[in-house]
Amino acid sequence: MEDEIQPLLNPTTASASPSVATSGASFTALLGLPPNRAVELLHEPTFPSDPALVDRAARFSVFAAAAAASSAPSPEVSPPPPPTETTKKRKDGGSTNGKAKVKKGKHAEEDTDGENKLPYVHVRARRGQATDSHSLAERARREKINARMKLLQELVPGCSKISGTALVLDEIINHVQYLQRQVEYLSMRLAAVNPRIDFSGLDTFLSATTMECGRLTIGNAKVGAELDQQQQQPVWSEVGVSDSDQMNSTTNSKRPQIQLQQNQLQQFWHVDLLNTQNHLQPSVWERDTVMGSTAPHVQREEQHSFVGPGAVPLLAFDRVNPVAPPIQSNQQLKMEL
Amino acid sequence: MENPLSEARPHSQTIIEERGKRIKLAAEVGLARSSSGRLWSRALRRRLYRKPPQREYIVKNPTPPLKKEVPLVAEVVAGVAEEKEEIEDKVRALQRLVPGGEEMEVDRLFEETADYIEALREQVGVMRALACILDGMESRDGDKL
């Protein structure tokens, strides 16, 4: 390689990178490399994998002359379009381990010279594997699937220890089924709770809190509540409701204003629950249609040392009769949902 | 839509069941709304807000699970023939569990499953906490009313 370098040295010494500190080998000076990398390059009759070097190599190296079909010293030609891939293969081909690999390397070279302008495919081609775009895409997909599978494994408790796809899938399926059963069981359990309070706000509460816990913060819940109403109607009317009239009146007129913030929700779970009876006054629990802040609610509730703001959505009071005395509303709401 | 058997049961029982169904619906609505961007959540919403099946026409043949996809996955992850079939079956089962799964490709299915599991967990957490709180309220005020 030294012979090839020599003629190039003279014109390029002027343009040699000023960053080259060492007065080492001319090769190093030419490429502006640290010595160890230069050594690496010396051992490989192939292109370096660093694109910057490839760039330079393209301009100065012998190969550029060979692929002089596009005579412009454009870096496109010599850093063959899929550099990662080809480099890898050429490394394999370049090594003197076996004939087959050398052939493969050459073959790859020819291929890439033909496909100059194709976009990169950053898939590692292992030895003996096909390199056409079809199987590469397939391989990429497979790796994607495996990555997702791993993610699932981490998510499901106890799954990372299991080996074997079938068993892992088993666990995942079991877990999903378990969670779905839990939802079913808990809804029955909630249903069995003797309701002294109206649960017609329960759905919005559940939606709101689930949203809170997981993803969004509900700034203006009014919009959500309105949407909810419109959408909810078909659902409620379909389920066979025994006392449908009363039910509908309560649900339709409710204006759930969920103003939960994440921190308030946490307070909710921690605050001691006291007697609700005294506090079932519409003046306290009635929500403003105007989206005020939760501050007034909080203050009022704290005065009565009741559950924090989180309790508010549980009680969806009928806007139609806002001045109903507590007892009456209790009875009205008692067995309703 | 009333189950004829339900008349044999005490009135309170059916009420609880009814309420339970409604709560479950509510929970599912909450679930769907918690992650609006997801395929499973959209499919769930479609299911929840659709007209009940009785009023529909004869249901067209629903899109069969992607037969091309599943074998590919099996091939991807297992080499042996019997294993492949096993895995195919399991992937199909998973497709049935996750709402909207039947129309998903397998890699998307896994992704959606992960998100679905997370959302379910949150839902369960909320409901559990709610149940505890309501139980607490109930036991305190049981004698007062």
XYZ file of C-alpha atoms in Angstrom, chain A residues 6 18 20 24 32 70 80 132 140 161 165 173 184 192-193 202 217 228-230 257:
21
model
C 3.727 7.715 -2.077
C -3.309 20.342 10.740
C -2.133 15.585 12.923
C 4.583 9.283 12.441
C -5.146 12.414 9.797
C -18.626 8.130 -12.634
C -20.847 2.024 -1.696
C -31.262 -9.441 -1.216
C -35.657 -6.614 10.078
C -37.248 -16.273 33.532
C -41.724 -18.589 22.938
C -52.210 -14.640 27.553
C -65.051 -8.140 35.946
C -72.516 -4.974 45.681
C -71.538 -2.014 47.775
C -69.014 6.501 38.531
C -54.354 15.367 32.954
C -69.387 11.653 27.568
C -73.029 12.464 27.883
C -73.706 12.306 24.223
C -66.994 18.008 36.550
